[in-house]
C-alpha positions as a Markdown table, in Angstrom:
| # | Residue | x | y | z |
|---|---|---|---|---|
| 1 | Met | 8.1 | 18.3 | -8.8 |
| 2 | Ile | 5.3 | 18.7 | -6.5 |
| 3 | Val | 4.0 | 15.7 | -4.3 |
| 4 | Arg | 0.4 | 16.2 | -3.3 |
| 5 | Arg | -2.8 | 14.1 | -2.4 |
| 6 | Ala | -4.6 | 12.9 | -5.5 |
| 7 | Glu | -7.5 | 14.8 | -7.0 |
| 8 | Pro | -10.3 | 13.6 | -9.1 |
| 9 | Ala | -8.4 | 14.7 | -12.3 |
| 10 | Asp | -5.6 | 12.2 | -11.2 |
| 11 | Val | -7.9 | 9.2 | -11.3 |
| 12 | Pro | -7.1 | 8.1 | -14.9 |
| 13 | Ala | -3.4 | 8.2 | -14.1 |
| 14 | Leu | -3.9 | 6.1 | -10.9 |
| 15 | Ala | -5.9 | 3.7 | -12.8 |
| 16 | Glu | -3.2 | 3.4 | -15.4 |
| 17 | Phe | -0.6 | 2.6 | -12.8 |
| 18 | Gln | -2.8 | -0.2 | -11.6 |
| 19 | Asp | -3.3 | -1.5 | -15.2 |
| 20 | Ile | -6.9 | -0.7 | -15.0 |
| 21 | Pro | -8.5 | -0.4 | -18.5 |
| 22 | Ser | -10.3 | 2.7 | -19.4 |
| 23 | Ala | -13.6 | 0.7 | -19.6 |
| 24 | Asn | -13.2 | 0.0 | -16.0 |
| 25 | Leu | -12.4 | 3.6 | -14.9 |
| 26 | Pro | -15.9 | 4.2 | -13.5 |
| 27 | Ala | -15.7 | 1.3 | -11.1 |
| 28 | Phe | -12.3 | 2.3 | -10.1 |
| 29 | Thr | -13.4 | 5.9 | -9.5 |
| 30 | Asp | -16.4 | 4.4 | -7.4 |
| 31 | Trp | -13.9 | 2.3 | -5.4 |
| 32 | Met | -11.7 | 5.4 | -4.7 |
| 33 | Ser | -14.7 | 7.3 | -3.5 |
| 34 | Ala | -15.9 | 4.6 | -1.3 |
| 35 | His | -12.3 | 4.0 | 0.2 |
| 36 | Ser | -11.3 | 7.7 | 0.4 |
| 37 | Arg | -11.2 | 7.7 | 4.2 |
| 38 | Thr | -8.9 | 4.5 | 4.2 |
| 39 | His | -6.9 | 4.6 | 1.2 |
| 40 | Leu | -5.0 | 7.9 | 0.6 |
| 41 | Ala | -3.5 | 8.4 | -3.0 |
| 42 | Phe | -0.5 | 10.7 | -3.5 |
| 43 | Val | 0.9 | 11.7 | -6.9 |
| 44 | Ala | 4.1 | 13.3 | -8.0 |
| 45 | Asp | 3.3 | 15.8 | -10.5 |
| 46 | Val | 6.1 | 16.9 | -12.8 |
| 47 | Asn | 5.1 | 19.7 | -15.1 |
| 48 | Gly | 1.4 | 18.8 | -15.0 |
| 49 | Gln | 2.1 | 15.0 | -15.6 |
| 50 | Val | 1.6 | 12.3 | -12.9 |
| 51 | Ala | 5.2 | 10.8 | -12.8 |
| 52 | Gly | 4.6 | 8.6 | -9.7 |
| 53 | Ala | 2.0 | 7.6 | -7.2 |
| 54 | Ala | 1.9 | 5.9 | -4.0 |
| 55 | Trp | -1.1 | 4.8 | -1.6 |
| 56 | Leu | -1.4 | 4.9 | 2.2 |
| 57 | Leu | -3.9 | 2.4 | 3.7 |
| 58 | Ile | -5.0 | 3.6 | 7.2 |
| 59 | Ala | -6.3 | 0.7 | 9.4 |
| 60 | Glu | -7.6 | 1.0 | 12.8 |
| 61 | Arg | -6.9 | -1.6 | 15.6 |
| 62 | Val | -9.2 | -2.5 | 18.3 |
| 63 | Pro | -9.3 | 0.3 | 20.9 |
| 64 | Arg | -8.1 | 0.0 | 24.3 |
| 65 | Thr | -9.7 | 1.7 | 27.4 |
| 66 | Thr | -6.7 | 3.9 | 28.0 |
| 67 | Thr | -5.7 | 4.9 | 24.7 |
| 68 | Ala | -7.1 | 7.0 | 21.7 |
| 69 | Pro | -7.9 | 5.2 | 18.5 |
| 70 | Arg | -5.0 | 3.0 | 17.5 |
| 71 | Arg | -4.4 | 3.5 | 13.8 |
| 72 | His | -1.5 | 2.3 | 11.7 |
| 73 | Gly | -0.5 | 2.6 | 7.9 |
| 74 | Asp | 0.6 | 0.4 | 5.2 |
| 75 | Ile | 2.2 | 1.7 | 2.0 |
| 76 | Gln | 0.8 | 0.2 | -1.2 |
| 77 | Ser | 1.5 | 0.5 | -4.8 |
| 78 | Val | 4.4 | 2.9 | -5.0 |
| 79 | Met | 5.1 | 3.4 | -8.8 |
| 80 | Val | 7.1 | 5.8 | -10.8 |
| 81 | Arg | 7.0 | 5.9 | -14.6 |
| 82 | Glu | 10.0 | 4.7 | -16.3 |
| 83 | Pro | 11.4 | 8.2 | -17.7 |
| 84 | Phe | 11.2 | 9.6 | -14.3 |
| 85 | Arg | 13.0 | 7.0 | -12.3 |
| 86 | Asn | 16.1 | 7.7 | -10.2 |
| 87 | Gln | 15.2 | 11.3 | -9.9 |
| 88 | Gly | 14.0 | 11.2 | -6.2 |
| 89 | Ile | 10.3 | 10.9 | -7.0 |
| 90 | Gly | 9.8 | 7.7 | -5.0 |
| 91 | Thr | 11.7 | 9.2 | -2.0 |
| 92 | Ala | 9.5 | 12.2 | -2.2 |
| 93 | Leu | 6.3 | 10.2 | -2.3 |
| 94 | Ile | 7.5 | 8.1 | 0.7 |
| 95 | Ala | 8.3 | 11.4 | 2.6 |
| 96 | Ala | 4.7 | 12.6 | 1.8 |
| 97 | Ile | 3.4 | 9.5 | 3.2 |
| 98 | Gln | 5.5 | 9.7 | 6.3 |
| 99 | Thr | 4.5 | 13.2 | 6.9 |
| 100 | Glu | 0.9 | 12.1 | 6.6 |
| 101 | Ala | 1.4 | 9.4 | 9.1 |
| 102 | Arg | 2.9 | 11.7 | 11.6 |
| 103 | Thr | -0.1 | 14.3 | 11.1 |
| 104 | Arg | -2.6 | 11.5 | 11.7 |
| 105 | Ser | -0.5 | 10.1 | 14.7 |
| 106 | Leu | -0.2 | 6.6 | 13.2 |
| 107 | Ser | 1.6 | 4.1 | 15.5 |
| 108 | His | 3.6 | 2.8 | 12.5 |
| 109 | Val | 3.7 | 2.2 | 8.9 |
| 110 | Thr | 4.4 | -1.0 | 7.3 |
| 111 | Val | 5.2 | -1.9 | 3.6 |
| 112 | His | 5.2 | -5.2 | 1.8 |
| 113 | Ser | 8.1 | -4.7 | -0.6 |
| 114 | Gly | 9.2 | -6.5 | -3.7 |
| 115 | Arg | 12.9 | -7.8 | -3.2 |
| 116 | Arg | 14.3 | -5.1 | -5.6 |
| 117 | Ala | 12.8 | -2.3 | -3.5 |
| 118 | Val | 13.9 | -3.4 | 0.0 |
| 119 | Asp | 17.2 | -1.3 | 0.0 |
| 120 | Phe | 15.0 | 1.7 | -1.1 |
| 121 | Tyr | 12.7 | 1.4 | 1.9 |
| 122 | Leu | 15.7 | 0.9 | 4.1 |
| 123 | Arg | 17.3 | 4.1 | 2.9 |
| 124 | Asn | 14.0 | 5.8 | 3.7 |
| 125 | Gly | 13.8 | 4.9 | 7.4 |
| 126 | Phe | 12.1 | 1.5 | 7.2 |
| 127 | Thr | 13.6 | -1.4 | 9.3 |
| 128 | His | 13.2 | -5.1 | 9.5 |
| 129 | His | 11.0 | -5.8 | 12.5 |
| 130 | Arg | 11.2 | -9.1 | 14.3 |
| 131 | Gln | 7.6 | -8.9 | 15.5 |
| 132 | Leu | 6.0 | -8.4 | 12.1 |
| 133 | Leu | 4.9 | -11.9 | 11.0 |
| 134 | Leu | 3.2 | -13.0 | 7.8 |
| 135 | Trp | 0.7 | -16.0 | 7.1 |
| 136 | Glu | -0.3 | -16.6 | 3.6 |
| 137 | Pro | -3.3 | -18.9 | 2.8 |
| 138 | Arg | -2.6 | -21.5 | 0.2 |
| 139 | Thr | -4.8 | -24.1 | -1.5 |
| 140 | Pro | -4.1 | -27.4 | -0.4 |
| 141 | Ser | -2.6 | -29.9 | -2.8 |
| 142 | Ala | -4.8 | -32.7 | -4.3 |
| 143 | Asp | -2.8 | -35.1 | -1.9 |
| 144 | Glu | -3.5 | -33.1 | 1.2 |
| 145 | Asn | -7.2 | -32.8 | 0.2 |
| 146 | Leu | -7.3 | -36.7 | -0.2 |
| 147 | Thr | -5.5 | -37.2 | 3.1 |
| 148 | Ser | -7.8 | -34.8 | 4.9 |
| 149 | Thr | -10.9 | -36.3 | 3.4 |
| 150 | Arg | -9.8 | -39.8 | 4.6 |
| 151 | Glu | -9.1 | -38.4 | 8.1 |
| 152 | His | -12.6 | -37.1 | 8.4 |
| 153 | Arg | -14.3 | -40.4 | 7.6 |
């Protein structure tokens, strides 16, 4: 197994992991090109086949006068094909992302994990953090909209 940064030849496999139909491959290719500086794709290559993939989003924070650019990362879309699971491929992909994060001097890397993968990330050096908070927008219910409309009259 070789874990490496994705190349143009890997785009069809990366699109497949994201359930992007082949008809939308040109648009996905354009998206990848437009986001190549902020969304780094990694693939696990097993005998010439892309067995897994993971993405590292690099985001920049507002600069401060006394520090260099403040960047952090977020892991996105870690996927391993069914026949290749439980062979260390996910761990190898995360290790490659962690190496990239160190090379780029990222302040930290986050991941929004599904429940089943939490233990995987904990085994790979991630921790729960008491300062990381989440807000999710939601659509108000019909009752809330009605109440809000009445209050603004």
